[in-house]
Short mmCIF file of C-alpha atoms in Angstrom, two decimals:
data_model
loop_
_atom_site.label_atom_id
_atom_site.label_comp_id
_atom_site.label_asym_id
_atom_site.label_seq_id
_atom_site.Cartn_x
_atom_site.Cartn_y
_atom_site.Cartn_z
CA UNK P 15 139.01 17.28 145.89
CA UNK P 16 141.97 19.59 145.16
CA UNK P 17 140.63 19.90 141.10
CA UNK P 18 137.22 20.65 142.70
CA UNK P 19 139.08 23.75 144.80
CA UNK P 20 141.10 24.88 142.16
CA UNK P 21 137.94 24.96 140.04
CA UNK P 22 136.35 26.96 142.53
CA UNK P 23 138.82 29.40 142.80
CA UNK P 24 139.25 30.30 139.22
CA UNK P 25 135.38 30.95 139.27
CA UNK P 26 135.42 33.28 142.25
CA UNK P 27 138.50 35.12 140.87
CA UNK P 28 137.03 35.28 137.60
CA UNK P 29 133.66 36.88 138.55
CA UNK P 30 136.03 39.16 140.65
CA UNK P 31 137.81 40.42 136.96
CA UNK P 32 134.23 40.83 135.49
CA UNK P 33 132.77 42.88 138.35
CA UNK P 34 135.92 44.94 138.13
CA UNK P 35 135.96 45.31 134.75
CA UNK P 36 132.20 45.86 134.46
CA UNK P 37 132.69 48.79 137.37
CA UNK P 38 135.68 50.26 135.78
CA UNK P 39 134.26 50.57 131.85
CA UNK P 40 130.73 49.83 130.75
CA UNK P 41 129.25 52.04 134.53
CA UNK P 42 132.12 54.48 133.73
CA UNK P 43 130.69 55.04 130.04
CA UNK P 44 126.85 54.78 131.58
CA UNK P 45 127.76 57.58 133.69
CA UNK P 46 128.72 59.39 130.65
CA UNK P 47 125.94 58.73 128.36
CA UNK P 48 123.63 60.13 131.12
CA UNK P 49 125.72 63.24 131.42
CA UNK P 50 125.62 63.68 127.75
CA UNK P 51 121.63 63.21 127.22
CA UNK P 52 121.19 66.07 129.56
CA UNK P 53 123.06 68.58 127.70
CA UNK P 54 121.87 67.56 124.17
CA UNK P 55 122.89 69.81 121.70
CA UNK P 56 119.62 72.45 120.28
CA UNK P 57 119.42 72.42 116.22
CA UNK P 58 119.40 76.15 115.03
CA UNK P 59 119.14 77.48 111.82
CA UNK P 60 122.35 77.58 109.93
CA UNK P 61 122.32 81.50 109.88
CA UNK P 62 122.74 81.97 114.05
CA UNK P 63 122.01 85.12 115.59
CA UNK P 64 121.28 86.65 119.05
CA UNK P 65 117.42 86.70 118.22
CA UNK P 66 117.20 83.90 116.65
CA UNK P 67 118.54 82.09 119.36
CA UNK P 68 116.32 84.42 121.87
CA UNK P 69 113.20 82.72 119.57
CA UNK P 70 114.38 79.11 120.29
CA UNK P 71 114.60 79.52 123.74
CA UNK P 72 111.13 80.77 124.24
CA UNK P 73 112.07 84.36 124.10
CA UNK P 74 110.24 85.55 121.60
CA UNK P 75 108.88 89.42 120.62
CA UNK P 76 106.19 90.29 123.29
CA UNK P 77 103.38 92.41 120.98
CA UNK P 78 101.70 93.22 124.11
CA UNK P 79 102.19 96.85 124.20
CA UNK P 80 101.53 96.84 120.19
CA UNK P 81 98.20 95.14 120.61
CA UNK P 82 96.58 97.93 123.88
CA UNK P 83 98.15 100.80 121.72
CA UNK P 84 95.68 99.22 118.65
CA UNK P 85 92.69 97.69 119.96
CA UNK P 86 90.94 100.93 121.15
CA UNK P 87 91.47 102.49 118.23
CA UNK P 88 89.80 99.44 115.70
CA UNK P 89 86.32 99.95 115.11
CA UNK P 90 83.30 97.82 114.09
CA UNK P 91 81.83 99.70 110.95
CA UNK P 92 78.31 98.41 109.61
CA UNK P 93 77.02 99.74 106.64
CA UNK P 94 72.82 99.34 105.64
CA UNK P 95 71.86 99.81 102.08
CA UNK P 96 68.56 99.29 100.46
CA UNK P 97 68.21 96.96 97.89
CA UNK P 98 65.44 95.93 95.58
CA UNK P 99 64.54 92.58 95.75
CA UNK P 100 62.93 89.80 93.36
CA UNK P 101 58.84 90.70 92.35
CA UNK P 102 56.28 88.62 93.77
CA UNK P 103 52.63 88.79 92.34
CA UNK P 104 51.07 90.40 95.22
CA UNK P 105 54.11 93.27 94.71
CA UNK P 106 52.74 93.64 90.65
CA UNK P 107 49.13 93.02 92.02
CA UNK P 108 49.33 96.35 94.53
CA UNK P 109 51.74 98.36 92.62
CA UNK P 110 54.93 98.21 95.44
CA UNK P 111 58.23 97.95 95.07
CA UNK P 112 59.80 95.00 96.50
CA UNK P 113 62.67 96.64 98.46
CA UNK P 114 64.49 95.23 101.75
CA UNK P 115 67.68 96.39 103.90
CA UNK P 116 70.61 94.65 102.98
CA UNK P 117 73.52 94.64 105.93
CA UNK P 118 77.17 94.63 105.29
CA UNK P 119 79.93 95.17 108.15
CA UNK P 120 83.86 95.64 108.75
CA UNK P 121 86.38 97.42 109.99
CA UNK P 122 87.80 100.92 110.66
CA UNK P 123 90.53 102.94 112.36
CA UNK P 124 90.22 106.16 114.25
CA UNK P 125 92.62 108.33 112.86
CA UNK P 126 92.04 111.80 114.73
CA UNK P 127 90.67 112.58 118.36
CA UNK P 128 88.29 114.43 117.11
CA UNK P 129 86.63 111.32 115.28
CA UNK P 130 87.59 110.59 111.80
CA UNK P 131 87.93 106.88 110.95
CA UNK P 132 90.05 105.33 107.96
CA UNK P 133 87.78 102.02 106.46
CA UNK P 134 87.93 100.81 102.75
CA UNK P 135 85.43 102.24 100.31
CA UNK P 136 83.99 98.51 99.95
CA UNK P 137 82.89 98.34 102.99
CA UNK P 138 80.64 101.34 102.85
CA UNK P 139 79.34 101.47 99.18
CA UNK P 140 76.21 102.42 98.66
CA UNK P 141 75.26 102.29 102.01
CA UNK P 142 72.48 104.59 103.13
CA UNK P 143 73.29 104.25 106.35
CA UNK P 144 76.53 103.78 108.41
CA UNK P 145 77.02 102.96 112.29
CA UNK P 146 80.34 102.75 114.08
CA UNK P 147 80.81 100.48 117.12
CA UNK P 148 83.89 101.39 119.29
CA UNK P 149 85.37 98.47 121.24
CA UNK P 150 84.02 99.75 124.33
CA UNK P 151 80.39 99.09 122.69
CA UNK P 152 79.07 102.44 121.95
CA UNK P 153 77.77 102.78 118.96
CA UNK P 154 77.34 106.00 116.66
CA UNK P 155 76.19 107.02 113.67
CA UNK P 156 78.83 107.94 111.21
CA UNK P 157 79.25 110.51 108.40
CA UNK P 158 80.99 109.56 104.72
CA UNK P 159 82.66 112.16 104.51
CA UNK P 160 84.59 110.82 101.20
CA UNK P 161 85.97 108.21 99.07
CA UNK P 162 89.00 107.01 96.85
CA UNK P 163 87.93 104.15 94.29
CA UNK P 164 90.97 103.53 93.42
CA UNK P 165 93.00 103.38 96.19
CA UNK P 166 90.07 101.67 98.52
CA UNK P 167 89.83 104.08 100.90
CA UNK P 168 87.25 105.86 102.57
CA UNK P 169 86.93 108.63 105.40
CA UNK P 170 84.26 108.66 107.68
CA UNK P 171 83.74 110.76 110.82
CA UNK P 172 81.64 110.31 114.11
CA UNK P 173 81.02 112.95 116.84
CA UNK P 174 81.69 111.91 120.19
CA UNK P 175 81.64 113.93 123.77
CA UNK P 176 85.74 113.06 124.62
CA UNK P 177 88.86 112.74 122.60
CA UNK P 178 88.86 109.31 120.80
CA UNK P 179 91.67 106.77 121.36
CA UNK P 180 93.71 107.99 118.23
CA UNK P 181 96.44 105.37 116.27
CA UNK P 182 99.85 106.75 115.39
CA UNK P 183 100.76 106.39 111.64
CA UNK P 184 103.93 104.97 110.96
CA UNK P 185 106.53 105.01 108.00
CA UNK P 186 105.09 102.48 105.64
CA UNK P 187 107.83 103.22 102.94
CA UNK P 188 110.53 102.18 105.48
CA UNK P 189 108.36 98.86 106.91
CA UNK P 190 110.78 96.17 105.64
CA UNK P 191 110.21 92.17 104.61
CA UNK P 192 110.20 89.81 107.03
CA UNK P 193 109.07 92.46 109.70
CA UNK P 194 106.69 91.18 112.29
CA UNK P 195 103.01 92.92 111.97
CA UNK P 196 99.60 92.44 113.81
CA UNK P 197 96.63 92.59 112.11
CA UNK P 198 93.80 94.33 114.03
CA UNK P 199 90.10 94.11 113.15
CA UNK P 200 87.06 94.06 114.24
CA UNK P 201 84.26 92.00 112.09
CA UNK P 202 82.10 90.60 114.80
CA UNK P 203 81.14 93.44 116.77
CA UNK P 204 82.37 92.30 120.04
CA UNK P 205 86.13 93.49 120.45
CA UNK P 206 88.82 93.71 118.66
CA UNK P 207 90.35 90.84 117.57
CA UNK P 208 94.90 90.43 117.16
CA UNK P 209 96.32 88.26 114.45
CA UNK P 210 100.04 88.13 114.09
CA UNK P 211 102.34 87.51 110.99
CA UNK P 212 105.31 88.82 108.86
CA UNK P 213 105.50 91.10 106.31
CA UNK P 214 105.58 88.78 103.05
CA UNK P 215 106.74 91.18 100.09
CA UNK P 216 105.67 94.78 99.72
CA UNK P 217 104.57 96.60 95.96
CA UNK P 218 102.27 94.22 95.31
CA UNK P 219 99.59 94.32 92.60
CA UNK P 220 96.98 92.48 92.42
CA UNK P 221 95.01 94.06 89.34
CA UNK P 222 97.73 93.57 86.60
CA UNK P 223 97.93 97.17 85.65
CA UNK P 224 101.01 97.93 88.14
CA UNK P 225 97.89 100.14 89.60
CA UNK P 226 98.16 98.75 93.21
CA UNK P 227 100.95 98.87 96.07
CA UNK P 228 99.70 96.67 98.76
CA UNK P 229 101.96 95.35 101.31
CA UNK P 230 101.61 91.91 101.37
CA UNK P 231 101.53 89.43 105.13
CA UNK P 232 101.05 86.05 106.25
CA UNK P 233 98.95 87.61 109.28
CA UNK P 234 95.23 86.41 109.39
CA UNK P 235 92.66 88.35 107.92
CA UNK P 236 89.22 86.84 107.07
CA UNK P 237 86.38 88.75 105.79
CA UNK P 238 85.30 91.19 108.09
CA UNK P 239 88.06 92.60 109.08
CA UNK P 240 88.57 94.48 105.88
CA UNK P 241 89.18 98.32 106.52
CA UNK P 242 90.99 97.29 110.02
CA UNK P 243 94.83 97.90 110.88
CA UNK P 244 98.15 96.69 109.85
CA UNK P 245 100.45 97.51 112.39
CA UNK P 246 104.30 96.92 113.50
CA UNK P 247 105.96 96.14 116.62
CA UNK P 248 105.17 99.76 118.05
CA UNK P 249 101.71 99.50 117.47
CA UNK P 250 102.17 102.24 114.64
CA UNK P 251 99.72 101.89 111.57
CA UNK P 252 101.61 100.96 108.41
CA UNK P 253 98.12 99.55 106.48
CA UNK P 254 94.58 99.45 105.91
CA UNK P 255 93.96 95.31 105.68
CA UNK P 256 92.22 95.66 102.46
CA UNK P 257 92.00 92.43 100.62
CA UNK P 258 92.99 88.38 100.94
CA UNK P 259 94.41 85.83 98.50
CA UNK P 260 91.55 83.20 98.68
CA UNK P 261 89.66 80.60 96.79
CA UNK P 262 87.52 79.69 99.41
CA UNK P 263 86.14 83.59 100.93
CA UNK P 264 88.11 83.07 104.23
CA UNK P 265 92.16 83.10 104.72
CA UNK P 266 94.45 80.75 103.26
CA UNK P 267 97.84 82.76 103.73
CA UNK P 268 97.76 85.61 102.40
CA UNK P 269 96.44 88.88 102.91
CA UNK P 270 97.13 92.48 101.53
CA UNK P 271 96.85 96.28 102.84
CA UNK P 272 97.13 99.58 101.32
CA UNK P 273 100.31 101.40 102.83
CA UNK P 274 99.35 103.86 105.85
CA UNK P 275 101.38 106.36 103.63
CA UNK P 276 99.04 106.13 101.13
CA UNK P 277 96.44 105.85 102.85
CA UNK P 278 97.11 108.92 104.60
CA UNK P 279 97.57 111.52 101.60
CA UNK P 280 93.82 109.94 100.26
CA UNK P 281 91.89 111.30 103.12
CA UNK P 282 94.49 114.23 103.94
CA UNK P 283 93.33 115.28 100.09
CA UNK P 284 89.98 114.55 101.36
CA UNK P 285 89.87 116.41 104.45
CA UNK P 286 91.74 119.76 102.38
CA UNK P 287 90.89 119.17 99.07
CA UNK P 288 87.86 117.30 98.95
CA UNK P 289 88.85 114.79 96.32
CA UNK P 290 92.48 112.83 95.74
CA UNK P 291 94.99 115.14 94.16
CA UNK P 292 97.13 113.25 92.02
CA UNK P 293 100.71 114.17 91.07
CA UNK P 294 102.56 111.97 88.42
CA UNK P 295 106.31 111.71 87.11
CA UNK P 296 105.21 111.73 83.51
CA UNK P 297 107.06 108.37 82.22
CA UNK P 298 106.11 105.01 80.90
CA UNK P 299 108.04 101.81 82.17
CA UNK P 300 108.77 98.90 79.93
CA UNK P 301 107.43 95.24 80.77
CA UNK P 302 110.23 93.06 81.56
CA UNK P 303 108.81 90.39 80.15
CA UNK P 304 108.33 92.31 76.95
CA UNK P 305 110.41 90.99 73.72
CA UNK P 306 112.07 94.34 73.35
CA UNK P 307 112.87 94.15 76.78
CA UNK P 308 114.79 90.39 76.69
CA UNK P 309 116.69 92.25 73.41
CA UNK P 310 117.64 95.11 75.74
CA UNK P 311 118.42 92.99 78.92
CA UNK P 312 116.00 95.10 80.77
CA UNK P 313 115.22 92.03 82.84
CA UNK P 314 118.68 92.65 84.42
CA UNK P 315 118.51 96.23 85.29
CA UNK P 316 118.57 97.37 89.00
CA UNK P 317 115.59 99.62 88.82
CA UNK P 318 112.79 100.62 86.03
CA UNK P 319 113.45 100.94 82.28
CA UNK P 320 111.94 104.11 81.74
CA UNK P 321 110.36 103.83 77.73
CA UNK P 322 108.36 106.91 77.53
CA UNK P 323 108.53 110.64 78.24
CA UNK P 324 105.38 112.43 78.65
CA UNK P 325 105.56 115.74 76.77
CA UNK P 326 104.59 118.53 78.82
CA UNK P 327 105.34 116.63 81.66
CA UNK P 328 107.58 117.42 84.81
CA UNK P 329 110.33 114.68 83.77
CA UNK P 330 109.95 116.03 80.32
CA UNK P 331 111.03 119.25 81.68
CA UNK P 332 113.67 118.21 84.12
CA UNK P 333 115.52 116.47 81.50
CA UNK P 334 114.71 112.76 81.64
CA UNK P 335 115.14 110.86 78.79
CA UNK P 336 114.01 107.44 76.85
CA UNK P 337 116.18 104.77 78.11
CA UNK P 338 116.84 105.83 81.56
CA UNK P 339 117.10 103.91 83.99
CA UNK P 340 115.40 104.67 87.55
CA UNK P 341 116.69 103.21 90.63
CA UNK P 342 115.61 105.77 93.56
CA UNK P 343 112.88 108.09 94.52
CA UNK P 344 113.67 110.39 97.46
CA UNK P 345 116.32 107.15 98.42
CA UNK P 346 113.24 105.03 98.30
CA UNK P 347 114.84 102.31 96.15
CA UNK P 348 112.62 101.11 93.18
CA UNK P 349 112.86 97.96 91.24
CA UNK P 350 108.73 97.75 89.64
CA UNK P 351 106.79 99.77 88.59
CA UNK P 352 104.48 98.67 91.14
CA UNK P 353 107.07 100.82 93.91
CA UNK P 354 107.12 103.66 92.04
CA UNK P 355 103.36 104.12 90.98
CA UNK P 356 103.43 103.50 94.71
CA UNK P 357 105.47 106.39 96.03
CA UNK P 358 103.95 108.93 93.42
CA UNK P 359 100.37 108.23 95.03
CA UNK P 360 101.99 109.99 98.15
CA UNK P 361 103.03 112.72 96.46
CA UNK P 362 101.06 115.88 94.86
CA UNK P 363 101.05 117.86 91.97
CA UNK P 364 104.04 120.16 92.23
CA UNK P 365 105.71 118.13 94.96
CA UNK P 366 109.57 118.18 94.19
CA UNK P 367 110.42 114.20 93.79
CA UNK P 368 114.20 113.46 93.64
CA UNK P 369 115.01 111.08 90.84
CA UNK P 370 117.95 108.75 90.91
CA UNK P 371 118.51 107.54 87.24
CA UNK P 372 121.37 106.08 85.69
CA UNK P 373 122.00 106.51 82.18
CA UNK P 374 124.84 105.51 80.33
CA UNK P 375 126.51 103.79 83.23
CA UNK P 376 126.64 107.01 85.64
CA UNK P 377 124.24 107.84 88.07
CA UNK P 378 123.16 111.25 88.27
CA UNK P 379 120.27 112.94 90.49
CA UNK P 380 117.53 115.21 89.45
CA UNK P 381 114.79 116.98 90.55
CA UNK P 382 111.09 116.38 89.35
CA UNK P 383 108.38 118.60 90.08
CA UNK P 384 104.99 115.99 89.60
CA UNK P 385 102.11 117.52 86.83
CA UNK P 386 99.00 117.26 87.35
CA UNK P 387 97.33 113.93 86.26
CA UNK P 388 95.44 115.56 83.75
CA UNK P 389 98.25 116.02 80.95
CA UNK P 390 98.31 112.35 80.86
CA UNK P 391 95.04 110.73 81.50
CA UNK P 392 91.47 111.94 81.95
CA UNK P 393 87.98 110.04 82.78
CA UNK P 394 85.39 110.51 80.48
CA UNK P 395 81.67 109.06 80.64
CA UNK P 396 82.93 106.53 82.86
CA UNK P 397 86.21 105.46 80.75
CA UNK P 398 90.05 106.57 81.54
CA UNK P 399 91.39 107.85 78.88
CA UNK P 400 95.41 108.35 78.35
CA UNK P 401 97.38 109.71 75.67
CA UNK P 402 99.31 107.52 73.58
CA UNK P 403 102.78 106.42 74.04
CA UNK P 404 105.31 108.13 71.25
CA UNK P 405 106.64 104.68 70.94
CA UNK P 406 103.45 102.96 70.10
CA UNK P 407 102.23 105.61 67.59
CA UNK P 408 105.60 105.22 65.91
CA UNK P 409 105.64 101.57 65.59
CA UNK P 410 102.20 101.19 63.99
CA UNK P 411 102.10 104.22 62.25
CA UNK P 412 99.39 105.57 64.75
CA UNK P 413 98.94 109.44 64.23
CA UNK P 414 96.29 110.71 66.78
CA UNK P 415 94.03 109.20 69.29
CA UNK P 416 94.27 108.68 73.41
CA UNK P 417 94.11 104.72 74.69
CA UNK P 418 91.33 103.17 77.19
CA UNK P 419 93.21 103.00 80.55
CA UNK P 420 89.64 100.81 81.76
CA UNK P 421 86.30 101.07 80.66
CA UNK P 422 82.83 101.05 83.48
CA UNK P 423 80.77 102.57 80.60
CA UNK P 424 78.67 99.54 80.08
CA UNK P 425 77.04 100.58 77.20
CA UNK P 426 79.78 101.68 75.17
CA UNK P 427 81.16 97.66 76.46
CA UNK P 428 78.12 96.01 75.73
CA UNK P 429 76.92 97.67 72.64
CA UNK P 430 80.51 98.18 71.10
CA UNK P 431 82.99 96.21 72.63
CA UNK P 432 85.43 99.01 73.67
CA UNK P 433 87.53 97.96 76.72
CA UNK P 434 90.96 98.20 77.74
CA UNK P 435 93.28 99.14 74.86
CA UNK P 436 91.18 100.45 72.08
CA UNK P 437 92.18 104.11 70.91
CA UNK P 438 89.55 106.70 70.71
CA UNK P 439 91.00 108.73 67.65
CA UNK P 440 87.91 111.42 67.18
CA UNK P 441 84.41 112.46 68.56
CA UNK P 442 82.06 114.51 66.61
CA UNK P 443 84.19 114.71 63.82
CA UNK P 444 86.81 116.63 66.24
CA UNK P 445 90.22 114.91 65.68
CA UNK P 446 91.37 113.61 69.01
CA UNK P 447 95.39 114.34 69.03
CA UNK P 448 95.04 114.02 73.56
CA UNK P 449 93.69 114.64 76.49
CA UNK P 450 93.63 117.95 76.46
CA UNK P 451 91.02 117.37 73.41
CA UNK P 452 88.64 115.44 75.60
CA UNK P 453 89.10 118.29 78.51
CA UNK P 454 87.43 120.28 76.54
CA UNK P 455 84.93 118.22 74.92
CA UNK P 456 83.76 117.91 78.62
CA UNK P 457 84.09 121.56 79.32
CA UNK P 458 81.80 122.58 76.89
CA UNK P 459 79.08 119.70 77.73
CA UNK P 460 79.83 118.76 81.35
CA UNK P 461 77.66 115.78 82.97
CA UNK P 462 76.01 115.53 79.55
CA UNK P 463 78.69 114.84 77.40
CA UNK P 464 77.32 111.53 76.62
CA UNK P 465 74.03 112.51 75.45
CA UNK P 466 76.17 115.02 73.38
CA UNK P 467 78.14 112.39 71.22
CA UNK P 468 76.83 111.28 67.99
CA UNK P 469 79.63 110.01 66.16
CA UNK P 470 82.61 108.01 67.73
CA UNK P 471 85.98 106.94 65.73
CA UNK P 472 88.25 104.37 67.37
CA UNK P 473 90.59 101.80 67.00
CA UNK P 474 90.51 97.80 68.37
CA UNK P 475 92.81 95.94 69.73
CA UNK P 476 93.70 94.79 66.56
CA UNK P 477 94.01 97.95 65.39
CA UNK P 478 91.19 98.09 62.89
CA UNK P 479 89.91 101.74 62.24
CA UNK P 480 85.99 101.58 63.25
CA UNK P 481 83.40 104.47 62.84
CA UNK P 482 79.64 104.50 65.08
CA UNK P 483 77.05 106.68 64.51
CA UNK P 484 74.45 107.19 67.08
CA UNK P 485 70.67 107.88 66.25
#
């Protein structure tokens, strides 16, 4: 009996150790563990700041305000054109034409009270007829009032009873990457429609000719909304949404605008001039990826390798030199070609351009007044024409002729082959030293300076002297 007692009490005393330990430690910790989970740590991104933090925690940028200063001002723009379609028997039996109206639509911006609208020129060519939809519904019919090819832009104006719900044009030069943007169209004809996105890169070109500047964004844009607005957090226009990255027709993740700086000077030269007046700096870059450029280091440089000097041009006159290096315009800093064929487009002939260069190894500043386009490139029966580089006539022994910029001339293409890169080196038996040759070969003919040609000289790509004669 007393072993069964004693055996008895060690139990009770022992659970009486377990429960105290149990209460003391392992509840204790529990307690803990609880406390912990409810403050778990939040995983930022190894660079912290104050907004990115303010992002995490739900705060992020309210576009609100951006998006009622912008949607009024988006337009629905649909353009009718007439198009001749396919023959059927009973058209060849009666002697008709087989023609039917063919319907295209996008976007636009009203730029002015008073009714002017900024679209792209793609998304009214060759329309006979264009009709603007405002985002209140009414619809009016609109006047082309004119066109940039190159930059895709057009100007259109509508007449309307009240002051229209104008956008404010921004700074596009001083948007920077990584800024947040809305993209503002209107390709349905109901309202318009608010994307959102970052600016990707900026001085982008898409062509290969360093002839574009588009700013580039990860905001939506599908077709349809082409000719509609890029704006930034202020609901200022820094874009027209021009053009997307796409093997499919609709977005994938990348779209690209013309800068509302740009865009502005086109149908400012429009509204004054009546065409785009073109200023240029009068110098040729080098490729970076050229050979002579690897030799040089060139792919190294902070800014643009400049490798020709137009004569007769404004740098030409204000002392620029081969092998200068160009690193600002007006403090805009450049580092393509792409930024600074970009800046010039906003700038006319006899504008005064400030030109950062370093040359060798000090950086001086000098004042460019831009020429007129004409000393350096001309078009002619549908072909740009430019004078030659001084470099490339002196490393193949070239001694006259001007180079195809591009050629649209499709019979001169088709029938001859001449494209991009030949070298027109006479005409008539006239000697063709530069541009200023072909000026007046189309002085003295005018719209029929075709017709007028009956002998063409040029060199291919390969450099191999050909001569046509036309019957």
């Amino acid at each position: 009996m007393k072993k069964i007692l004693t055996l008895v009490f060690v139990s009770v005393l022992g659970g009486i150790i377990a429960l105290s330990t149990y209460t003391h430690f392992i509840e204790k910790e529990q307690i803990i563990t609880v406390t912990e989970s409810s403050n778990e740590p939040q995983f930022l991104n190894a660079s912290y700041n104050t907004k990115t933090a303010n992002l995490i925690n739900g705060e992020q940028s309210d576009f609100t305000l951006a998006a009622e200063n912008t949607i009024n001002s988006v337009v629905h723009v649909k353009n009718t054109s007439i198009v001749s379609g396919a023959l059927t028997f009973e058209d060849l039996f009666y002697g008709r034409r087989s023609q039917r109206a063919q319907v295209g639509t996008g976007s636009g911006v009203i730029i002015d009270k008073n009714g002017y609208i900024i679209t792209n020129n793609h998304v009214i060519a060759g329309a006979s007829n264009i009709s603007i939809t405002l985002n209140d519904n009414r619809v009016f019919e609109a006047e082309l009032i004119g066109t940039d090819e190159k930059t895709d832009i057009a100007l259109l104006k509508i007449d309307a009873e009240e002051d229209l719900p104008a956008i404010e044009f921004g700074d596009s030069d001083h948007a920077k990457v990584g800024e947040w943007v809305l993209a503002v169209g209107n390709p349905f004809n109901l309202t318009s429609t608010v994307t959102a996105g970052i600016i990707s890169a900026k001085s982008r070109d898409l062509s290969g000719r360093n002839s574009q500047s588009f700013i580039q964004t990860d905001a939506a844009v599908n077709p349809g909304n082409s000719g509609g607005a890029l704006v930034n957090s202020n609901g200022r226009l820094i874009g027209i949404n021009t053009a997307i990255s796409s093997r499919t027709g609709s977005y994938i993740g990348y779209s690209f605008a013309v800068p509302s700086n740009i865009a502005r000077k086109v149908v400012q030269d429009i509204m004054e001039y009546g065409d785009v007046q073109e200023g240029v700096l009068g110098v040729s870059i080098l490729n970076r990826n050229s050979d002579e450029a690897k030799e040089l280091g060139v792919s190294e440089i902070q800014g643009v390798y400049i490798s020709n000097v137009e004569d007769n041009s404004g740098a030409k006159k204000a002392g620029i030199k081969n092998g200068d290096i160009i690193r600002k315009l007006d403090n805009v800093a450049i580092s393509k070609f792409s930024d600074l064929s970009g800046y010039i487009k906003t700038k006319r002939p006899n504008d005064v351009v400030n030109v950062e260069i370093e040359r060798d190894s000090k950086v001086k500043i000098i004042p460019v007044t831009l020429s007129k386009s004409d000393i350096i490139s001309v078009e002619f029966i549908n072909m740009e024409l430019r004078n030659l580089p001084s470099k490339l006539k002196k490393d193949y022994n070239i001694k006259n002729g001007v180079i195809v910029q591009d050629n649209k001339n499709k019979f001169l293409y088709s029938k001859l082959g001449i494209r991009r890169g030949y070298i027109i080196t006479g005409i008539n038996d006239i000697t063709i030293h530069s541009v200023e040759d072909i000026t007046k070969f189309t002085k003295k003919y005018g719209e029929n300076a075709q017709e007028n040609i009956f002998k063409l000289e040029y060199l291919n790509t390969d450099l191999e002297r050909k001569e046509v004669i036309f019957r």
